[in-house]
CSV table of C-alpha atoms in Angstrom, one decimal:
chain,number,residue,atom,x,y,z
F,1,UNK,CA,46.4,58.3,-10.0
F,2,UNK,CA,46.9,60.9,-7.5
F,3,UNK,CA,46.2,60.8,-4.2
F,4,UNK,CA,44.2,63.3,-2.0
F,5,UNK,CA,45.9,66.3,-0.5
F,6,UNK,CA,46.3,66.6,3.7
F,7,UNK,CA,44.0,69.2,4.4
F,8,UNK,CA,45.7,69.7,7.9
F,9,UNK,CA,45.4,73.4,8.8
F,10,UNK,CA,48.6,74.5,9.1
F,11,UNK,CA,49.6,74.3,5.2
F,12,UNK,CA,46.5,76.1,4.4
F,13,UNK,CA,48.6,79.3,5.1
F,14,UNK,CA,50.7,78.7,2.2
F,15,UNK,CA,50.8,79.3,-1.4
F,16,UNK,CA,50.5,76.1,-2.4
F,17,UNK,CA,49.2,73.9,0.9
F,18,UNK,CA,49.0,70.3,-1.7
F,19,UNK,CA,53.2,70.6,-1.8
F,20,UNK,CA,53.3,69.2,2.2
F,21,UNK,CA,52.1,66.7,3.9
F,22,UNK,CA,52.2,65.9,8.1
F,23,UNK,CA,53.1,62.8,9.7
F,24,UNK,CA,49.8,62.0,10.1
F,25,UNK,CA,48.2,62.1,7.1
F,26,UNK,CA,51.5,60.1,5.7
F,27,UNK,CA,50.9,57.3,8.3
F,28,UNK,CA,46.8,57.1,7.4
F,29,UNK,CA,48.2,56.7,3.8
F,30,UNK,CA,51.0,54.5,3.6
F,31,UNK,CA,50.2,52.3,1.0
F,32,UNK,CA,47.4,53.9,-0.9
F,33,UNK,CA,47.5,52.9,-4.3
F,34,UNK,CA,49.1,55.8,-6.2
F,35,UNK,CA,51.7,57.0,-3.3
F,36,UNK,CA,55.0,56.2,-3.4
F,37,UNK,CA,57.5,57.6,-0.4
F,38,UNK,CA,61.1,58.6,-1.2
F,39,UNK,CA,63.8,59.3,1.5
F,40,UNK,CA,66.3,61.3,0.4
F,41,UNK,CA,69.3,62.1,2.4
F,42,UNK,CA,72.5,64.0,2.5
F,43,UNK,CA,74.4,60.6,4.5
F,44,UNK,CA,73.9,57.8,2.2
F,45,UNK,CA,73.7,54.9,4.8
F,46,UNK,CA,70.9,56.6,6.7
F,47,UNK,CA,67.4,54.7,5.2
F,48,UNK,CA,69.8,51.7,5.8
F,49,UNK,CA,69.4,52.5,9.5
F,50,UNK,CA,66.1,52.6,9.4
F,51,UNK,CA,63.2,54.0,6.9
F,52,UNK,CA,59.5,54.9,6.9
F,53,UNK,CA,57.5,51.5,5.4
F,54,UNK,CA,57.7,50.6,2.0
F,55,UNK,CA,59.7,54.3,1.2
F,56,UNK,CA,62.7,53.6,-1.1
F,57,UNK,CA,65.7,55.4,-1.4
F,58,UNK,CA,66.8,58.1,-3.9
F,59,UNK,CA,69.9,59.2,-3.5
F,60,UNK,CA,71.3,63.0,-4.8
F,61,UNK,CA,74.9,61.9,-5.3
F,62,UNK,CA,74.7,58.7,-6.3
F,63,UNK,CA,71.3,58.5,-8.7
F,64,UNK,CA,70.2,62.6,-9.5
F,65,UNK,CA,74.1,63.5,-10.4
F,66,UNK,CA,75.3,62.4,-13.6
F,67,UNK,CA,78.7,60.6,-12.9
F,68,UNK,CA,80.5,62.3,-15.6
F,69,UNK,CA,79.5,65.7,-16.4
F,70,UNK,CA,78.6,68.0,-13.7
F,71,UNK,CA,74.5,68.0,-15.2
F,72,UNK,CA,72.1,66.1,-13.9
F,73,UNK,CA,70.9,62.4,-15.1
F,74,UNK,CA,68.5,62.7,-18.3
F,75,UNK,CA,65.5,61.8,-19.7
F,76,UNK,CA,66.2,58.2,-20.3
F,77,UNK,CA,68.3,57.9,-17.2
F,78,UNK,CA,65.3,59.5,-14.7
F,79,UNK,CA,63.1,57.3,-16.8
F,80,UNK,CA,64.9,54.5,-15.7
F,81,UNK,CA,65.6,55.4,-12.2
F,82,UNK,CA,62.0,56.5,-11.3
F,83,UNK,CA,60.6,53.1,-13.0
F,84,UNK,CA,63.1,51.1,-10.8
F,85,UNK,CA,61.4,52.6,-8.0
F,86,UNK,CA,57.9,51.7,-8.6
F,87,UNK,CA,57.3,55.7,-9.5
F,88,UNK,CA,54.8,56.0,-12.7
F,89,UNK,CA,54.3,59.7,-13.9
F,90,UNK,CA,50.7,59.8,-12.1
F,91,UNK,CA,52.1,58.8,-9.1
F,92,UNK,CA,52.1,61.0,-6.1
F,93,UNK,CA,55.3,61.0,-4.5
F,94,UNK,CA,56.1,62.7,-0.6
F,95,UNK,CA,60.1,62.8,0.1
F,96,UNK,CA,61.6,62.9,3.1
F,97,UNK,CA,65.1,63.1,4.5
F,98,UNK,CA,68.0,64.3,7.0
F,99,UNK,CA,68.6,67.7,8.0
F,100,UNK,CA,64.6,69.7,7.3
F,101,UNK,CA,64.4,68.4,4.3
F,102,UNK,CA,67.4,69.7,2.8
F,103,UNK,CA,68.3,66.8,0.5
F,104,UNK,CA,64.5,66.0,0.2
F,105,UNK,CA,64.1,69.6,-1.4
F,106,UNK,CA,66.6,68.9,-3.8
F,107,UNK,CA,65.5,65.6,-4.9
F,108,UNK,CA,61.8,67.3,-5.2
F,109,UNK,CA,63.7,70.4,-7.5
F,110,UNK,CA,65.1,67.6,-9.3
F,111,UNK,CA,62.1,65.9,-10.0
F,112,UNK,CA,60.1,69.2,-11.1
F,113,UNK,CA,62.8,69.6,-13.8
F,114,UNK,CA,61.6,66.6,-15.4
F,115,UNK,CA,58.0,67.8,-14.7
F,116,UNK,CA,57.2,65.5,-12.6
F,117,UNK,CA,53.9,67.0,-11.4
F,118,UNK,CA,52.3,65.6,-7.4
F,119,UNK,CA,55.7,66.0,-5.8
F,120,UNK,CA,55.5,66.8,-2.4
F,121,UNK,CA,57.6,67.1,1.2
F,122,UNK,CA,57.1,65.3,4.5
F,123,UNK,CA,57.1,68.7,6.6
F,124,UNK,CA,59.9,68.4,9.3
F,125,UNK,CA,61.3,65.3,7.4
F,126,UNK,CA,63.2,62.4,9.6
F,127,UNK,CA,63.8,64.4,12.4
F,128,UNK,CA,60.1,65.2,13.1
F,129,UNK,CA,59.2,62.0,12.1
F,130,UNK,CA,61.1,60.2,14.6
F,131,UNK,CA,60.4,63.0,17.4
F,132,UNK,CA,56.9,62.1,17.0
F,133,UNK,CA,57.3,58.8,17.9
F,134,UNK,CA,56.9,57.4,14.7
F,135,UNK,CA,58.1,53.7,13.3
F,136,UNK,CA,60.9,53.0,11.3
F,137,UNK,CA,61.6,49.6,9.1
F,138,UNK,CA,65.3,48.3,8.2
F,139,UNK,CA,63.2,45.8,5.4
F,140,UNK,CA,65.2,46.1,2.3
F,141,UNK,CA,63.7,47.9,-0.5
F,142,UNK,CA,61.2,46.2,-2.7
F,143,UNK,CA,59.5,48.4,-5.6
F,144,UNK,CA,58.2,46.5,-8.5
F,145,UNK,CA,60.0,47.9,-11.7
F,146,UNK,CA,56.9,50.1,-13.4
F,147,UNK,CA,56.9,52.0,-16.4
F,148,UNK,CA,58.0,56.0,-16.7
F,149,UNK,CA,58.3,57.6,-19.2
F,150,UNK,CA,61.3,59.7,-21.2
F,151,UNK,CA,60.7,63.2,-20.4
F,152,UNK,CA,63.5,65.8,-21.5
F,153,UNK,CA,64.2,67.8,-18.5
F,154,UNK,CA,63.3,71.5,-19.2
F,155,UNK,CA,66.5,73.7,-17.0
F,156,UNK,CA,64.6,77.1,-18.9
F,157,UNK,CA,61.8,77.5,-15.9
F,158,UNK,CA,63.6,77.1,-12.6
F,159,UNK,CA,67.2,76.1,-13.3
F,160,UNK,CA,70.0,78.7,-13.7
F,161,UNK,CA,73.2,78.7,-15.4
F,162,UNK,CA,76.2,80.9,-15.2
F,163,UNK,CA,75.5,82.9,-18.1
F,164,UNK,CA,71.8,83.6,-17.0
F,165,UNK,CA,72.7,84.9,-13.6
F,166,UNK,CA,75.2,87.5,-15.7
F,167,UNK,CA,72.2,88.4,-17.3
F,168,UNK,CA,69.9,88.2,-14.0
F,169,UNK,CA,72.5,91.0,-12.0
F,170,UNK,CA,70.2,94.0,-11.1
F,171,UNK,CA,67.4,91.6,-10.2
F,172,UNK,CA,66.9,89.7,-6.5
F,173,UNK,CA,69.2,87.0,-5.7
F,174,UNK,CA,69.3,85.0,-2.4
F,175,UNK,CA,72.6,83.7,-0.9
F,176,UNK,CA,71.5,80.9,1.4
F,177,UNK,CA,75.0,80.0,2.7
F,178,UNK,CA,76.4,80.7,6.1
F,179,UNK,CA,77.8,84.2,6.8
F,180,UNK,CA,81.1,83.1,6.7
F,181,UNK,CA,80.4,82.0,3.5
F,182,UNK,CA,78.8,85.4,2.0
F,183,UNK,CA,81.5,87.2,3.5
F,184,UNK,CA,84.0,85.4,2.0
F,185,UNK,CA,86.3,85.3,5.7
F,186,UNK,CA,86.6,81.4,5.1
F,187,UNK,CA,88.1,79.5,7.3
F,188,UNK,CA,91.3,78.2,6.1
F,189,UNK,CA,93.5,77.0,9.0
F,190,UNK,CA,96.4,75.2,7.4
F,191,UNK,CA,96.7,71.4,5.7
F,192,UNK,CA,92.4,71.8,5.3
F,193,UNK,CA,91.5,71.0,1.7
F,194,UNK,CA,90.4,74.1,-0.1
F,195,UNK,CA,86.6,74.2,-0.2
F,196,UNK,CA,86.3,73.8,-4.3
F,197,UNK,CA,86.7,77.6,-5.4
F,198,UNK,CA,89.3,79.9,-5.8
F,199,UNK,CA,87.7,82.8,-4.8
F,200,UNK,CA,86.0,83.7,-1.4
F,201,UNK,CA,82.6,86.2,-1.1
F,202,UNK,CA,79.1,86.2,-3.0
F,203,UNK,CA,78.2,87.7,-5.8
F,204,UNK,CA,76.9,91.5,-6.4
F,205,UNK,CA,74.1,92.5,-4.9
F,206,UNK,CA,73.2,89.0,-2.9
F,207,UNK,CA,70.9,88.9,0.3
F,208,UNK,CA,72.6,86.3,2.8
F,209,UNK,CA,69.4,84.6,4.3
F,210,UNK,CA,70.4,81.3,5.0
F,211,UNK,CA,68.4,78.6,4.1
F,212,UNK,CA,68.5,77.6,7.5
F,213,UNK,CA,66.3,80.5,8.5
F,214,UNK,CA,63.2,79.0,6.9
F,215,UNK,CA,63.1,75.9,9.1
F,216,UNK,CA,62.0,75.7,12.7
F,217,UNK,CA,63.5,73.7,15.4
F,218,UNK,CA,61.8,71.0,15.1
F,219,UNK,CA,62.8,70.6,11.1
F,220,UNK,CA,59.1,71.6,9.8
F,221,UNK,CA,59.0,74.9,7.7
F,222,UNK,CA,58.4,77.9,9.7
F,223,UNK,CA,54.6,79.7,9.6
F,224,UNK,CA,53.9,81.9,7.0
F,225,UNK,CA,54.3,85.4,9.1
F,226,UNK,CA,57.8,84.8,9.8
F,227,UNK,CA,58.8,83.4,6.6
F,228,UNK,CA,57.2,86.8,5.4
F,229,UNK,CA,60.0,88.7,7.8
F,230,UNK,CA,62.5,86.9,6.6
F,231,UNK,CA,61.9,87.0,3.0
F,232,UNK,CA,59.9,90.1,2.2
F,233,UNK,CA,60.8,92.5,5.1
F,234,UNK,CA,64.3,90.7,5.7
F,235,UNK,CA,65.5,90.0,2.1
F,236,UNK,CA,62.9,92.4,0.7
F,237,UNK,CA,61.7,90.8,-1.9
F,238,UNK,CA,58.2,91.8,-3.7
F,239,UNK,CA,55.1,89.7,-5.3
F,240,UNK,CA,56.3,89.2,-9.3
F,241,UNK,CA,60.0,89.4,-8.8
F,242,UNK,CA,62.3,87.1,-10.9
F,243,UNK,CA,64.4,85.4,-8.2
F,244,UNK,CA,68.1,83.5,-8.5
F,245,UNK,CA,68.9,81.4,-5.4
F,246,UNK,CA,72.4,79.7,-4.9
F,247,UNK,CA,74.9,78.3,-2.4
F,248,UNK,CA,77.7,76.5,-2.6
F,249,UNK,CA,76.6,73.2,-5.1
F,250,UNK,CA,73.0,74.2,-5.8
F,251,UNK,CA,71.4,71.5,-2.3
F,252,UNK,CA,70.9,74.3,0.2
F,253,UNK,CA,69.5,76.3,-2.3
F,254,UNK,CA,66.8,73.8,-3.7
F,255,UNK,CA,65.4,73.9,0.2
F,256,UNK,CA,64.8,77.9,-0.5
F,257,UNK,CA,63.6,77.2,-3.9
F,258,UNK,CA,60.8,75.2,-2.4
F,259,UNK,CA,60.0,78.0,0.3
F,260,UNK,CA,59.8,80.7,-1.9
F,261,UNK,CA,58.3,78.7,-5.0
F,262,UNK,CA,55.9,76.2,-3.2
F,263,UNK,CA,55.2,77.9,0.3
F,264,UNK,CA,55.1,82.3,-0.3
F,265,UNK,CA,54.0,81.7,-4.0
F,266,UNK,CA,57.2,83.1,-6.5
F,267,UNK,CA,56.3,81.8,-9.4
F,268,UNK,CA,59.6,82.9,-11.1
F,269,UNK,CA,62.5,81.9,-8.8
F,270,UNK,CA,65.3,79.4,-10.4
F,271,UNK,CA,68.2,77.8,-8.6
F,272,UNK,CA,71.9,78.1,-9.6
F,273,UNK,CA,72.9,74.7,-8.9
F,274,UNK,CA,76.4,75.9,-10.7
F,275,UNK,CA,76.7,78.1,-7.4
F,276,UNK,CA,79.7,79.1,-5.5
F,277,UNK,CA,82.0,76.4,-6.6
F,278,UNK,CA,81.6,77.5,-10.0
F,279,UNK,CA,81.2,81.4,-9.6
F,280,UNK,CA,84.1,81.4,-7.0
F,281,UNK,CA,86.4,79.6,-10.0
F,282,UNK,CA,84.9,81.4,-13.2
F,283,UNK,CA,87.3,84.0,-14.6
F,284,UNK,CA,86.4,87.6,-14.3
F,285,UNK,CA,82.5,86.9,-13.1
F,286,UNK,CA,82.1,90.0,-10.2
F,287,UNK,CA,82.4,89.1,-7.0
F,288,UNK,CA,81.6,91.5,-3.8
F,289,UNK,CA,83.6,90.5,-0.2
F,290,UNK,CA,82.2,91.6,3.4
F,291,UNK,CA,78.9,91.1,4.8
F,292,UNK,CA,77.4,94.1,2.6
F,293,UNK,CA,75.0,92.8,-0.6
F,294,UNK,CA,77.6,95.2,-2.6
F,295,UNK,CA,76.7,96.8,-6.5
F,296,UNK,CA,75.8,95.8,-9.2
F,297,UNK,CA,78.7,96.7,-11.7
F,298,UNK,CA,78.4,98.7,-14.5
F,299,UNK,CA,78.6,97.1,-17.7
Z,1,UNK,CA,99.0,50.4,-4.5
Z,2,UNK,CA,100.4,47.0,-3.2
Z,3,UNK,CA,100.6,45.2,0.0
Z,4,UNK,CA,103.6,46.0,0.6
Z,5,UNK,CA,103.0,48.7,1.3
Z,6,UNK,CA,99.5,48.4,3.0
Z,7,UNK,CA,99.4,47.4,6.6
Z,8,UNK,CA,97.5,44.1,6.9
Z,9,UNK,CA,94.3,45.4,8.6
Z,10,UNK,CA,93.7,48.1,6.1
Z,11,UNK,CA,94.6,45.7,3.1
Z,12,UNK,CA,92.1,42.9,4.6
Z,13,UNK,CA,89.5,45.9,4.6
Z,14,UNK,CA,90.1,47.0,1.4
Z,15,UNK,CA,89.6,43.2,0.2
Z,16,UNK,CA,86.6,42.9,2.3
Z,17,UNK,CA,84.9,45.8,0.3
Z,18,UNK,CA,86.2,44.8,-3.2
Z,19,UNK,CA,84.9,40.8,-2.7
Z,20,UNK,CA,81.1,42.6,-2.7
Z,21,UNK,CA,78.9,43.6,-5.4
Z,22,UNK,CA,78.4,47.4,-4.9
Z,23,UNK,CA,75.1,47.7,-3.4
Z,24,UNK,CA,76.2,45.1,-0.8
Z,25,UNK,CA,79.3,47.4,0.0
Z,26,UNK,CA,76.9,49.9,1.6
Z,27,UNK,CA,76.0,46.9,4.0
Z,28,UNK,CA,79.4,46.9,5.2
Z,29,UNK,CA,79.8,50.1,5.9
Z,30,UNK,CA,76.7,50.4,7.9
Z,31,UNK,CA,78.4,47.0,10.0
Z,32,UNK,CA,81.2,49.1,10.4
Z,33,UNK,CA,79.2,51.9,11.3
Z,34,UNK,CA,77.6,50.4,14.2
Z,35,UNK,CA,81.0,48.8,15.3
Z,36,UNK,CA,82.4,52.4,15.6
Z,37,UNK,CA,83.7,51.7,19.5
Z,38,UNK,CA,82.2,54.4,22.6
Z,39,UNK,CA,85.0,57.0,23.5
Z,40,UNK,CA,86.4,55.9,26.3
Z,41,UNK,CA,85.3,58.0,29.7
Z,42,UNK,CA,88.8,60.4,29.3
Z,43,UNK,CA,87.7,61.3,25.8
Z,44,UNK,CA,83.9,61.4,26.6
Z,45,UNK,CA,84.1,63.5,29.3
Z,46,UNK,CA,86.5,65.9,27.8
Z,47,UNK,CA,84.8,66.4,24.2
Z,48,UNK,CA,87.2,69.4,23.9
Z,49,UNK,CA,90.0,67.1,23.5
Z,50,UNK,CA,89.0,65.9,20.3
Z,51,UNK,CA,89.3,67.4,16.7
Z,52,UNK,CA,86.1,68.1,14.1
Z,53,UNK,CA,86.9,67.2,10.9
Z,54,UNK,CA,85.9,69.9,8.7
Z,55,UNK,CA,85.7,68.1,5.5
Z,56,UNK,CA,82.9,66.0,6.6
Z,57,UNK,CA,79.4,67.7,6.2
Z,58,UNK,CA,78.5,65.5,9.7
Z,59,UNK,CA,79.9,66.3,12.6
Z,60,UNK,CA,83.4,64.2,13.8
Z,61,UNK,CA,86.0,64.4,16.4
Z,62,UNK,CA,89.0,62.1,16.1
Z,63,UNK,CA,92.0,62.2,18.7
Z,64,UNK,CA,94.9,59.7,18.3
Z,65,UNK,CA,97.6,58.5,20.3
Z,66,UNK,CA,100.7,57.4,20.2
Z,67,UNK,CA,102.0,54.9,23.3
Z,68,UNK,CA,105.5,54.9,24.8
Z,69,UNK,CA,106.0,52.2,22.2
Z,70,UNK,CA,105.1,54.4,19.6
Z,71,UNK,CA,101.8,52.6,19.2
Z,72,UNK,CA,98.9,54.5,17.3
Z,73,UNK,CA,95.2,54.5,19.4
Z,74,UNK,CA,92.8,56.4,17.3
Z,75,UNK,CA,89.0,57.1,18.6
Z,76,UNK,CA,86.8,59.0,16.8
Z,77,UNK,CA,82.8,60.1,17.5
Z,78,UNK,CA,80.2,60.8,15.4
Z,79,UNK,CA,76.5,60.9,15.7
Z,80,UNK,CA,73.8,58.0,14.3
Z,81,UNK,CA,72.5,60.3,12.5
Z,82,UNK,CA,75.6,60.2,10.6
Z,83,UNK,CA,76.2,56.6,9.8
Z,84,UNK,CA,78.3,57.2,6.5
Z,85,UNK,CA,80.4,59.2,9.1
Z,86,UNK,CA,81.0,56.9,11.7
Z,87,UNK,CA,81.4,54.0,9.1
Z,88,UNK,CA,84.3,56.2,7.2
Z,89,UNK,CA,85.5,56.6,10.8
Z,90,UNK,CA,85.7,53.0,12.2
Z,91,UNK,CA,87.5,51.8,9.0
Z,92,UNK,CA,89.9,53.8,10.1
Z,93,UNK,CA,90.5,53.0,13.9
Z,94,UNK,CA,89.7,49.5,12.9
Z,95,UNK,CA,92.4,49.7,10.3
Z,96,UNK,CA,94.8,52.2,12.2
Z,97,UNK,CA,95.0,51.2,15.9
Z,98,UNK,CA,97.8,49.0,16.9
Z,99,UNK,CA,99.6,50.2,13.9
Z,100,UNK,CA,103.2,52.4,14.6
Z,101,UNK,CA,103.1,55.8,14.2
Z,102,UNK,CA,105.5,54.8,10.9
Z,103,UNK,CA,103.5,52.6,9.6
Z,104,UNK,CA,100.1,55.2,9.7
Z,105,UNK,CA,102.5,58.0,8.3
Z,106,UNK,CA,102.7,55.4,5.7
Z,107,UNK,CA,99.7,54.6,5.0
Z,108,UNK,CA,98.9,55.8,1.0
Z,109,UNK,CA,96.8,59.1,1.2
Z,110,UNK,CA,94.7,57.6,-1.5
Z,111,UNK,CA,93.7,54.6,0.3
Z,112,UNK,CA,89.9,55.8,1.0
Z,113,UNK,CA,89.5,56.0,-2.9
Z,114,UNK,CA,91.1,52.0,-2.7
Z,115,UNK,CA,88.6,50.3,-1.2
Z,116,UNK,CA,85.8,49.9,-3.7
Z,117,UNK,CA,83.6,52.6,-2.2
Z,118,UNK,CA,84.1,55.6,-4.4
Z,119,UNK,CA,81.3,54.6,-6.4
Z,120,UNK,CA,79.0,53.3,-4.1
Z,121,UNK,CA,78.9,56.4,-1.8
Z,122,UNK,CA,80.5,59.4,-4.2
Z,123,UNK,CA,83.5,60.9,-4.9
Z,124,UNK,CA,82.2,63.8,-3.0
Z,125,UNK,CA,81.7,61.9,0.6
Z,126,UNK,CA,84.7,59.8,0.1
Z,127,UNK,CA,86.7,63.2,0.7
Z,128,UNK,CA,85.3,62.9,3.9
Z,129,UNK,CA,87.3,59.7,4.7
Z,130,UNK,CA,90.3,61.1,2.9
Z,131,UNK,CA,90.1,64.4,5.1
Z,132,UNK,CA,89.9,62.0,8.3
Z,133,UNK,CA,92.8,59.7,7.3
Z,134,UNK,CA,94.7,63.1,6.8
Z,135,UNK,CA,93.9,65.0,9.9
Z,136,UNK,CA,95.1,61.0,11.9
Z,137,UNK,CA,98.7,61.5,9.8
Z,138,UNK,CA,99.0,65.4,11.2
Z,139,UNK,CA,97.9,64.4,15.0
Z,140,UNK,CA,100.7,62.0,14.4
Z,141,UNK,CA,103.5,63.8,13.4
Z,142,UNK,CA,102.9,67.0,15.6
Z,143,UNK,CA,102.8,64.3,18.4
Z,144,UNK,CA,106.3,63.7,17.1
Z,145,UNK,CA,107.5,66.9,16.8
């Protein structure tokens, strides 16, 4: 059972209007039969502190990662997960979370790798939520256990490994981490823990938009004309390109996933969720320093 | 690691987490979390004083002192948008303060992976705490120095 779309007339500008929803049309639907809400968070105490009614809590590190390998959970385990939290496979399901969505958008990636089809984003996330005024519950969850089923998760569509960005070089990819970041001038004063790679800079050929760019100040995703500046005059990409976005563990880069998938209509981007901290460690993989994009090597 | 080694506040801490069932030790953090004491005015007025710690994602400034009786006084900050944060960080003057500078130079480096939470918030944000503990040891002994 699905539940209607919010026709509100600032997501008709986008590719694909039925991926957001305001704050209004969340509050008129809280409860609907069908709906389920998800908060989703990069600190995992916040929905403690306080959490939209009846939303429970999914949480990237703790439920999405598996514990062992660095994969994601599987079928049976997102089966289980999704069941615990009253999700069925027709239910519509709006995240939300800290910091525009960030974690939200990669819960919501996550969830579209199983296929999981009315998955959509509370535009602006907590931050809007609350600056609207808006009420918050500390009532502990309480999802009856439902049914989902075992879905293999497909990584071919919009998941990229290692070996398929190799492949990928000559073709647009987006680096959505800071500049520092992309140039690889880290910031390493002494006695700081390295930052998970052994190598500093971005790989050939990258743009350096950060994923920042695409949200406004108040957290909601930024009107269609600029995220056009940004992404097709700025980063210049073009209708039908194939697309790799990545950062540093693959979160940042599920955010511009969603904008470029879900919001100017790409229907070919994937995320590298292996991203810098595997690229920066991989043996002989190119890497380009500076704040130029750099070549693509010969091979 | 064993208590002789542990000073008492950190080791009743520790003991506090490990009595709880996981999902409960969340609940205790956030209690810690919302103990995490105001700066005093010196520190409040004067946020250029205090240190970030870069290994947390959220925003935290820790300063630490050591008294003419080489007593340790750590504060730290954080915003509530950051419970996990300030939770990580009230262990830590909870656990810390009234301690000698010896005693905190002690202190295992491991002991944020100790207390039971590992698990319940990830390897990955635990770093935070260990990052915090570490940068408390270095304010200590350039103090010294």
């Amino acid at each position: 059972m699905s539940v209607q779309n919010d026709p509100a007339e600032q997501f008709a500008q986008f590719a694909h209007p039925e991926r957001l929803v305001s704050g209004d049309w969340l509050e008129a639907h809280l409860g609907d039969p069908g709906l389920v809400v998800v908060e989703s968070d990069e600190d995992v105490l916040l929905y403690e502190t306080g959490h939209i009614e009846g939303a429970v809590k999914i949480d990237w590190h703790t439920d999405l990662n598996d514990p062992v390998v660095r994969d994601y959970i599987d079928g049976e385990q997102f089966a289980a997960l999704l069941g615990s939290k009253g999700i069925s496979r027709d239910s519509t399901v709006v995240i939300y979370g800290d910091k525009s969505n960030w974690w939200a958008a990669y819960a919501l990636w996550v969830f579209t790798l199983f296929g999981h089809e009315d998955v959509r984003l509370l535009d602006g996330g907590r931050a809007k939520w609350e600056a609207d005024g808006r009420a918050y519950t500390t009532a502990p969850e309480a999802a009856a256990t439902v049914e989902y089923p075992v879905v293999q998760r497909d990584d071919s569509r919009i998941r990229a490994y290692k070996d398929d960005v190799l492949a990928h070089l000559g073709n647009p990819l987006i680096d959505v981490r800071s500049p520092e970041e992309f140039s690889g001038e880290r910031t390493t004063a002494p006695a700081y823990p390295d930052e998970g790679a052994l190598r500093a800079g971005h790989i050939p050929s990258a743009q350096s938009v950060p994923w920042g760019r695409a949200a406004a100040e108040d957290g909601t995703f930024r009107p269609i004309s600029e995220l056009n500046e940004i992404y097709r005059d700025g980063a210049g990409l073009v209708d039908g390109d194939n697309v790799v976005a990545y950062c540093r563990i693959g979160e940042r880069s599920s955010h511009t996933w969603f904008v470029l998938t879900h919001l100017l209509g790409f229907e070919n981007v994937r995320n590298y969720d292996g991203s810098w901290t595997e690229w920066g460690s991989a043996v002989r993989v190119p890497i380009v320093q500076g704040s130029e994009p750099g070549a693509v090597p010969a091979r | 690691m064993t208590n002789d080694t542990l000073p008492e506040p950190l080791a009743e801490i520790r003991d506090d987490f490990l009595a709880l069932e996981m999902k409960t030790r969340l609940q205790l953090l956030l209690e810690f979390s919302n103990e995490l004491p105001e700066l005093p005015a010196r520190y409040a007025d004067h946020p250029d004083l205090l240190e970030r710690v870069v290994e947390c994602q959220s925003p935290v400034f820790i300063f630490v002192e050591v008294d003419d009786s080489s007593t340790v006084h750590m504060f730290a900050t954080a915003p509530p948008e950051s419970p996990t944060t300030r939770g990580f960080a009230s262990i830590l003057v909870q656990g810390l303060s009234g301690l000698s500078a010896a005693e905190v130079l002690a202190v295992p480096d491991d002991y944020p992976n100790s207390i039971g939470l590992t698990a319940a918030v990830s390897p990955l944000r635990i770093r935070g705490m260990t990052g915090m503990l570490a940068r408390v040891k270095r304010q200590i002994r350039a103090k010294a120095a």
